[in-house]
Structures are given as structure tokens and as C-alpha cells.
Amino acid sequence: MTDATTTARVDAWLWAIRVYKTRSAATTACRAGHVRVNGERAKAAQPVRPGDELRVRIQGFDRILIVRKTIAKRVGAALVAEAAEDRTPPPPSKESMPFVPVRDRGAGRPTKRDRREIEKLRGRELD
């Protein structure tokens, strides 16, 4: 597959535009259902064409990409910008994200006092 072809495999295209570090990682994401082409779950070998919309779930957030050019080999960053249009909305601000308390690794089980403080933070005070 070269730039002259009109289609490319989903996993190869995602690897070529550097969404995933390896093609096997892109294939695994397709198998897990993290890749959608035009709203439908995509298999790794599904072809993509210019104009297709891809939604890729990475680290809990969807990344929205529009295919502008089909490529199957990894290319430089300037050509990646031509091959894909990123329409991903900006991530939510840290202030709008809920605070999640985190215990230090290896701290052991919470004590009764720790548990009461955790419940108080969650708004479930025990009477």
C-alpha cells in the first residue's frame, strides 16, 4: 500500500499516524473494541478511506480523527499532519474533575480512623 491507494487498513493507518507505538498495539485496540470507524466497531483489517471519522479510546477519553490521506507506512510528523485531522475536544480542566483520594502504595489496609475519614470525604458520614 502506498500513498496512491485509496484505502488502508485501520490498524496500519493508526500506527502510521502515530496514535499507537506498534501495529500490534493498534490491532489489539481494534479487537478490544476501542476503535470505531464512522460509528461502527472496526476490525483491524477494515479499510479506511479519506473522509472517514475514527473514534479511538485512549486512557479513558475518545480521540476523534478524520482521515485526510491514507498511508500504510510510518512517515514524518509533517506528513502525519496532512494525513489526519484531529477534532478531539480539549480535555476537561482539573478543577472540574472530581477529587479522588489516593492511598500510598504499600500503606496497608486502612485503619478504622482512615475509613471514617474516607467516608466523610465521600459525604457518607456514619451516625
CSV table of N, CA and C in Angstrom, one decimal:
chain,number,residue,atom,x,y,z
A,1,MET,N,0.8,-1.2,0.0
A,1,MET,CA,0.0,0.0,0.0
A,1,MET,C,0.9,1.2,0.0
A,2,THR,N,0.6,2.1,-0.9
A,2,THR,CA,1.3,3.4,-0.9
A,2,THR,C,0.3,4.6,-0.8
A,3,ASP,N,0.9,5.8,-0.9
A,3,ASP,CA,0.0,6.9,-0.8
A,3,ASP,C,-1.0,7.0,-2.0
A,4,ALA,N,-0.7,6.3,-3.1
A,4,ALA,CA,-1.6,6.4,-4.2
A,4,ALA,C,-2.9,5.5,-4.0
A,5,THR,N,-2.8,4.6,-3.1
A,5,THR,CA,-4.0,3.7,-2.9
A,5,THR,C,-5.1,4.6,-2.2
A,6,THR,N,-6.3,4.1,-2.4
A,6,THR,CA,-7.4,4.9,-1.8
A,6,THR,C,-7.9,4.4,-0.5
A,7,THR,N,-7.4,3.2,-0.1
A,7,THR,CA,-7.8,2.6,1.2
A,7,THR,C,-6.5,2.1,1.9
A,8,ALA,N,-6.6,2.0,3.2
A,8,ALA,CA,-5.6,1.4,4.1
A,8,ALA,C,-6.3,0.7,5.2
A,9,ARG,N,-5.6,-0.3,5.8
A,9,ARG,CA,-6.1,-1.0,7.0
A,9,ARG,C,-6.2,0.0,8.2
A,10,VAL,N,-7.2,-0.2,9.0
A,10,VAL,CA,-7.3,0.7,10.2
A,10,VAL,C,-6.1,0.6,11.1
A,11,ASP,N,-5.7,-0.6,11.4
A,11,ASP,CA,-4.6,-0.7,12.3
A,11,ASP,C,-3.3,-0.1,11.8
A,12,ALA,N,-3.0,-0.3,10.5
A,12,ALA,CA,-1.8,0.2,9.8
A,12,ALA,C,-1.9,1.7,9.8
A,13,TRP,N,-3.1,2.3,9.5
A,13,TRP,CA,-3.2,3.7,9.5
A,13,TRP,C,-3.0,4.4,10.8
A,14,LEU,N,-3.6,3.8,11.9
A,14,LEU,CA,-3.4,4.3,13.2
A,14,LEU,C,-1.9,4.2,13.7
A,15,TRP,N,-1.2,3.2,13.3
A,15,TRP,CA,0.2,3.1,13.6
A,15,TRP,C,1.0,4.1,12.8
A,16,ALA,N,0.6,4.3,11.5
A,16,ALA,CA,1.4,5.2,10.6
A,16,ALA,C,1.3,6.6,11.1
A,17,ILE,N,0.1,7.0,11.6
A,17,ILE,CA,0.0,8.4,12.1
A,17,ILE,C,0.3,8.6,13.6
A,18,ARG,N,0.9,7.5,14.1
A,18,ARG,CA,1.5,7.6,15.5
A,18,ARG,C,0.5,7.7,16.6
A,19,VAL,N,-0.7,7.1,16.4
A,19,VAL,CA,-1.7,7.0,17.6
A,19,VAL,C,-1.2,5.9,18.5
A,20,TYR,N,-0.7,4.8,17.9
A,20,TYR,CA,-0.2,3.7,18.7
A,20,TYR,C,1.3,3.5,18.3
A,21,LYS,N,2.1,3.0,19.3
A,21,LYS,CA,3.5,2.8,19.1
A,21,LYS,C,3.8,1.7,18.2
A,22,THR,N,3.0,0.6,18.2
A,22,THR,CA,3.2,-0.5,17.4
A,22,THR,C,1.9,-0.9,16.7
A,23,ARG,N,2.1,-1.6,15.6
A,23,ARG,CA,0.9,-2.0,14.8
A,23,ARG,C,0.2,-3.1,15.6
A,24,SER,N,0.9,-3.9,16.3
A,24,SER,CA,0.2,-4.9,17.1
A,24,SER,C,-0.6,-4.3,18.2
A,25,ALA,N,-0.2,-3.1,18.8
A,25,ALA,CA,-1.0,-2.4,19.8
A,25,ALA,C,-2.3,-1.9,19.1
A,26,ALA,N,-2.2,-1.4,17.9
A,26,ALA,CA,-3.3,-0.9,17.2
A,26,ALA,C,-4.3,-2.1,16.9
A,27,THR,N,-3.8,-3.2,16.5
A,27,THR,CA,-4.6,-4.4,16.3
A,27,THR,C,-5.3,-4.8,17.5
A,28,THR,N,-4.6,-4.8,18.7
A,28,THR,CA,-5.2,-5.2,19.9
A,28,THR,C,-6.3,-4.2,20.3
A,29,ALA,N,-6.1,-2.9,20.1
A,29,ALA,CA,-7.2,-2.0,20.4
A,29,ALA,C,-8.4,-2.2,19.5
A,30,CYS,N,-8.2,-2.6,18.3
A,30,CYS,CA,-9.4,-2.9,17.4
A,30,CYS,C,-10.1,-4.1,17.9
A,31,ARG,N,-9.4,-5.1,18.3
A,31,ARG,CA,-10.0,-6.3,18.8
A,31,ARG,C,-10.8,-6.0,20.1
A,32,ALA,N,-10.3,-5.1,20.9
A,32,ALA,CA,-10.9,-4.8,22.2
A,32,ALA,C,-12.1,-3.9,22.0
A,33,GLY,N,-12.3,-3.4,20.8
A,33,GLY,CA,-13.5,-2.5,20.6
A,33,GLY,C,-13.2,-1.0,20.9
A,34,HIS,N,-12.0,-0.6,20.9
A,34,HIS,CA,-11.6,0.7,21.3
A,34,HIS,C,-11.6,1.6,20.0
A,35,VAL,N,-11.8,1.1,18.8
A,35,VAL,CA,-11.7,1.8,17.6
A,35,VAL,C,-13.0,1.7,16.9
A,36,ARG,N,-13.5,2.9,16.5
A,36,ARG,CA,-14.8,2.9,15.7
A,36,ARG,C,-14.6,3.7,14.5
A,37,VAL,N,-15.1,3.2,13.3
A,37,VAL,CA,-15.0,3.9,12.1
A,37,VAL,C,-16.4,4.3,11.7
A,38,ASN,N,-16.7,5.6,11.6
A,38,ASN,CA,-18.0,6.1,11.2
A,38,ASN,C,-19.1,5.6,12.2
A,39,GLY,N,-18.7,5.4,13.4
A,39,GLY,CA,-19.7,5.0,14.5
A,39,GLY,C,-19.8,3.5,14.7
A,40,GLU,N,-19.2,2.7,13.8
A,40,GLU,CA,-19.3,1.2,13.9
A,40,GLU,C,-17.9,0.7,14.4
A,41,ARG,N,-18.0,-0.4,15.3
A,41,ARG,CA,-16.8,-1.0,15.7
A,41,ARG,C,-16.0,-1.5,14.5
A,42,ALA,N,-14.7,-1.3,14.6
A,42,ALA,CA,-13.8,-1.7,13.5
A,42,ALA,C,-13.0,-2.9,13.8
A,43,LYS,N,-12.8,-3.8,12.8
A,43,LYS,CA,-11.9,-4.9,12.9
A,43,LYS,C,-10.6,-4.3,12.4
A,44,ALA,N,-9.5,-5.0,12.7
A,44,ALA,CA,-8.1,-4.4,12.3
A,44,ALA,C,-7.9,-4.3,10.8
A,45,ALA,N,-8.5,-5.2,10.1
A,45,ALA,CA,-8.3,-5.2,8.6
A,45,ALA,C,-9.3,-4.3,7.9
A,46,GLN,N,-10.2,-3.7,8.6
A,46,GLN,CA,-11.2,-2.8,7.9
A,46,GLN,C,-10.5,-1.7,7.2
A,47,PRO,N,-10.9,-1.4,5.9
A,47,PRO,CA,-10.3,-0.3,5.2
A,47,PRO,C,-10.8,1.0,5.6
A,48,VAL,N,-10.0,2.0,5.6
A,48,VAL,CA,-10.4,3.4,5.8
A,48,VAL,C,-10.1,4.2,4.6
A,49,ARG,N,-11.0,5.2,4.3
A,49,ARG,CA,-10.9,6.0,3.1
A,49,ARG,C,-10.8,7.4,3.6
A,50,PRO,N,-10.3,8.3,2.7
A,50,PRO,CA,-10.4,9.8,3.1
A,50,PRO,C,-11.8,10.2,3.3
A,51,GLY,N,-12.0,10.9,4.4
A,51,GLY,CA,-13.3,11.4,4.9
A,51,GLY,C,-13.9,10.6,6.0
A,52,ASP,N,-13.4,9.4,6.3
A,52,ASP,CA,-13.9,8.6,7.4
A,52,ASP,C,-13.5,9.2,8.7
A,53,GLU,N,-14.5,9.0,9.7
A,53,GLU,CA,-14.2,9.5,11.0
A,53,GLU,C,-13.9,8.4,11.9
A,54,LEU,N,-12.8,8.5,12.7
A,54,LEU,CA,-12.3,7.4,13.6
A,54,LEU,C,-12.4,7.9,15.0
A,55,ARG,N,-13.0,7.1,15.9
A,55,ARG,CA,-13.0,7.4,17.3
A,55,ARG,C,-12.2,6.4,18.0
A,56,VAL,N,-11.1,6.8,18.6
A,56,VAL,CA,-10.1,5.9,19.3
A,56,VAL,C,-10.2,6.2,20.8
A,57,ARG,N,-10.5,5.2,21.6
A,57,ARG,CA,-10.5,5.4,23.0
A,57,ARG,C,-9.1,5.1,23.6
A,58,ILE,N,-8.5,6.1,24.1
A,58,ILE,CA,-7.1,6.0,24.7
A,58,ILE,C,-7.2,6.6,26.1
A,59,GLN,N,-6.8,5.9,27.1
A,59,GLN,CA,-6.7,6.3,28.5
A,59,GLN,C,-8.1,6.9,29.0
A,60,GLY,N,-9.2,6.3,28.6
A,60,GLY,CA,-10.5,6.7,29.1
A,60,GLY,C,-11.1,7.8,28.3
A,61,PHE,N,-10.4,8.4,27.3
A,61,PHE,CA,-11.0,9.5,26.6
A,61,PHE,C,-11.0,9.1,25.1
A,62,ASP,N,-12.0,9.6,24.4
A,62,ASP,CA,-12.1,9.4,22.9
A,62,ASP,C,-11.3,10.4,22.2
A,63,ARG,N,-10.5,10.0,21.2
A,63,ARG,CA,-9.8,10.8,20.3
A,63,ARG,C,-10.5,10.8,19.0
A,64,ILE,N,-10.9,11.9,18.4
A,64,ILE,CA,-11.6,11.9,17.1
A,64,ILE,C,-10.7,12.3,16.0
A,65,LEU,N,-10.6,11.5,15.0
A,65,LEU,CA,-9.7,11.7,13.9
A,65,LEU,C,-10.4,11.6,12.6
A,66,ILE,N,-10.1,12.5,11.7
A,66,ILE,CA,-10.7,12.5,10.3
A,66,ILE,C,-9.6,12.1,9.4
A,67,VAL,N,-9.8,11.1,8.5
A,67,VAL,CA,-8.8,10.6,7.6
A,67,VAL,C,-8.8,11.6,6.4
A,68,ARG,N,-7.6,12.2,6.2
A,68,ARG,CA,-7.4,13.1,5.0
A,68,ARG,C,-6.7,12.4,3.9
A,69,LYS,N,-5.7,11.5,4.3
A,69,LYS,CA,-4.9,10.8,3.3
A,69,LYS,C,-4.6,9.4,3.9
A,70,THR,N,-4.7,8.4,3.0
A,70,THR,CA,-4.4,7.0,3.5
A,70,THR,C,-3.0,6.7,3.4
A,71,ILE,N,-2.3,6.3,4.5
A,71,ILE,CA,-0.9,5.9,4.4
A,71,ILE,C,-0.8,4.6,5.2
A,72,ALA,N,0.1,3.8,4.8
A,72,ALA,CA,0.3,2.5,5.5
A,72,ALA,C,1.7,2.3,6.1
A,73,LYS,N,2.6,3.2,5.8
A,73,LYS,CA,3.9,3.2,6.4
A,73,LYS,C,4.1,4.4,7.2
A,74,ARG,N,4.9,4.3,8.3
A,74,ARG,CA,5.2,5.4,9.2
A,74,ARG,C,5.9,6.5,8.5
A,75,VAL,N,5.5,7.7,8.7
A,75,VAL,CA,6.1,8.9,8.0
A,75,VAL,C,6.5,9.9,9.0
A,76,GLY,N,7.1,11.0,8.5
A,76,GLY,CA,7.5,12.1,9.4
A,76,GLY,C,6.3,12.9,9.9
A,77,ALA,N,6.5,13.7,10.9
A,77,ALA,CA,5.4,14.4,11.6
A,77,ALA,C,4.7,15.4,10.7
A,78,ALA,N,5.4,16.0,9.7
A,78,ALA,CA,4.8,16.9,8.8
A,78,ALA,C,3.7,16.2,7.9
A,79,LEU,N,4.1,15.0,7.5
A,79,LEU,CA,3.1,14.2,6.7
A,79,LEU,C,2.0,13.7,7.5
A,80,VAL,N,2.2,13.4,8.8
A,80,VAL,CA,1.1,13.0,9.6
A,80,VAL,C,0.1,14.0,9.8
A,81,ALA,N,0.5,15.3,9.9
A,81,ALA,CA,-0.5,16.4,10.0
A,81,ALA,C,-1.3,16.5,8.7
A,82,GLU,N,-0.8,16.1,7.6
A,82,GLU,CA,-1.6,16.1,6.3
A,82,GLU,C,-2.5,14.9,6.2
A,83,ALA,N,-2.1,13.8,6.8
A,83,ALA,CA,-2.9,12.6,6.7
A,83,ALA,C,-4.1,12.5,7.6
A,84,ALA,N,-4.1,13.3,8.7
A,84,ALA,CA,-5.2,13.2,9.7
A,84,ALA,C,-5.5,14.5,10.2
A,85,GLU,N,-6.8,14.7,10.5
A,85,GLU,CA,-7.3,16.0,11.1
A,85,GLU,C,-7.8,15.6,12.5
A,86,ASP,N,-7.2,16.2,13.5
A,86,ASP,CA,-7.6,15.9,14.9
A,86,ASP,C,-8.7,16.8,15.3
A,87,ARG,N,-9.9,16.3,15.6
A,87,ARG,CA,-11.1,17.0,16.1
A,87,ARG,C,-11.4,16.7,17.5
A,88,THR,N,-10.4,16.2,18.3
A,88,THR,CA,-10.6,15.9,19.7
A,88,THR,C,-10.9,17.1,20.5
A,89,PRO,N,-12.0,17.2,21.3
A,89,PRO,CA,-12.2,18.3,22.1
A,89,PRO,C,-11.1,18.4,23.2
A,90,PRO,N,-10.8,19.6,23.7
A,90,PRO,CA,-9.8,19.7,24.8
A,90,PRO,C,-10.3,18.9,26.0
A,91,PRO,N,-9.3,18.4,26.8
A,91,PRO,CA,-9.7,17.6,28.0
A,91,PRO,C,-10.3,18.5,29.0
A,92,PRO,N,-11.1,18.0,29.9
A,92,PRO,CA,-11.7,18.8,30.9
A,92,PRO,C,-10.7,19.3,31.9
A,93,SER,N,-10.9,20.5,32.5
A,93,SER,CA,-9.9,21.1,33.4
A,93,SER,C,-9.8,20.3,34.7
A,94,LYS,N,-8.7,20.5,35.3
A,94,LYS,CA,-8.5,19.7,36.6
A,94,LYS,C,-9.5,20.1,37.7
A,95,GLU,N,-10.0,21.4,37.6
A,95,GLU,CA,-10.9,21.9,38.6
A,95,GLU,C,-12.3,21.2,38.5
A,96,SER,N,-12.7,20.9,37.2
A,96,SER,CA,-14.0,20.3,37.0
A,96,SER,C,-14.0,18.7,37.3
A,97,MET,N,-12.8,18.2,37.3
A,97,MET,CA,-12.7,16.7,37.6
A,97,MET,C,-12.9,16.5,39.1
A,98,PRO,N,-13.6,15.4,39.5
A,98,PRO,CA,-13.8,15.2,40.9
A,98,PRO,C,-12.5,14.7,41.5
A,99,PHE,N,-12.3,15.1,42.8
A,99,PHE,CA,-11.1,14.7,43.5
A,99,PHE,C,-11.2,13.2,44.0
A,100,VAL,N,-10.2,12.4,43.7
A,100,VAL,CA,-10.2,11.0,44.0
A,100,VAL,C,-9.1,10.8,45.0
A,101,PRO,N,-9.3,10.5,46.3
A,101,PRO,CA,-8.2,10.3,47.2
A,101,PRO,C,-7.4,9.1,46.8
A,102,VAL,N,-6.1,9.1,47.0
A,102,VAL,CA,-5.3,8.0,46.6
A,102,VAL,C,-4.4,7.7,47.8
A,103,ARG,N,-4.4,6.4,48.1
A,103,ARG,CA,-3.5,6.0,49.2
A,103,ARG,C,-2.2,5.6,48.7
A,104,ASP,N,-1.1,5.8,49.4
A,104,ASP,CA,0.2,5.5,49.0
A,104,ASP,C,0.3,4.0,48.9
A,105,ARG,N,1.1,3.5,47.9
A,105,ARG,CA,1.2,2.1,47.6
A,105,ARG,C,2.0,1.5,48.8
A,106,GLY,N,1.6,0.4,49.3
A,106,GLY,CA,2.2,-0.3,50.4
A,106,GLY,C,1.8,0.3,51.7
A,107,ALA,N,0.8,1.1,51.8
A,107,ALA,CA,0.4,1.7,53.1
A,107,ALA,C,-0.4,0.7,53.9
A,108,GLY,N,-0.8,-0.4,53.3
A,108,GLY,CA,-1.6,-1.4,54.0
A,108,GLY,C,-3.0,-1.1,54.0
A,109,ARG,N,-3.8,-1.9,54.8
A,109,ARG,CA,-5.2,-1.7,54.9
A,109,ARG,C,-5.5,-0.4,55.7
A,110,PRO,N,-6.6,0.3,55.3
A,110,PRO,CA,-6.9,1.5,56.1
A,110,PRO,C,-7.4,1.1,57.5
A,111,THR,N,-7.0,2.0,58.4
A,111,THR,CA,-7.4,1.8,59.8
A,111,THR,C,-8.9,2.2,59.9
A,112,LYS,N,-9.5,2.0,61.1
A,112,LYS,CA,-10.8,2.4,61.3
A,112,LYS,C,-10.9,3.9,61.2
A,113,ARG,N,-9.9,4.6,61.7
A,113,ARG,CA,-9.9,6.1,61.6
A,113,ARG,C,-9.8,6.5,60.1
A,114,ASP,N,-8.9,5.9,59.3
A,114,ASP,CA,-8.8,6.2,57.9
A,114,ASP,C,-10.1,6.0,57.2
A,115,ARG,N,-10.8,4.9,57.5
A,115,ARG,CA,-12.1,4.5,56.9
A,115,ARG,C,-13.1,5.6,57.2
A,116,ARG,N,-13.2,6.1,58.4
A,116,ARG,CA,-14.1,7.2,58.8
A,116,ARG,C,-13.8,8.4,58.0
A,117,GLU,N,-12.5,8.8,57.8
A,117,GLU,CA,-12.2,10.0,57.1
A,117,GLU,C,-12.5,9.8,55.6
A,118,ILE,N,-12.3,8.6,55.1
A,118,ILE,CA,-12.7,8.4,53.7
A,118,ILE,C,-14.2,8.5,53.5
A,119,GLU,N,-15.0,8.0,54.4
A,119,GLU,CA,-16.5,8.1,54.3
A,119,GLU,C,-16.9,9.6,54.5
A,120,LYS,N,-16.2,10.3,55.3
A,120,LYS,CA,-16.5,11.7,55.5
A,120,LYS,C,-16.3,12.5,54.2
A,121,LEU,N,-15.2,12.2,53.5
A,121,LEU,CA,-14.8,12.8,52.2
A,121,LEU,C,-15.9,12.5,51.2
A,122,ARG,N,-16.4,11.3,51.2
A,122,ARG,CA,-17.4,10.8,50.2
A,122,ARG,C,-18.8,11.4,50.6
A,123,GLY,N,-18.9,12.0,51.7
A,123,GLY,CA,-20.2,12.5,52.1
A,123,GLY,C,-21.1,11.5,52.7
A,124,ARG,N,-20.6,10.5,53.2
A,124,ARG,CA,-21.4,9.4,53.8
A,124,ARG,C,-21.1,9.3,55.3
A,125,GLU,N,-21.3,10.3,56.0
A,125,GLU,CA,-20.9,10.2,57.5
A,125,GLU,C,-21.8,9.2,58.2
A,126,LEU,N,-21.2,8.5,59.1
A,126,LEU,CA,-21.9,7.5,59.8
A,126,LEU,C,-22.4,8.1,61.1
A,127,ASP,N,-23.7,7.8,61.4
A,127,ASP,CA,-24.3,8.4,62.6
A,127,ASP,C,-24.3,7.4,63.7
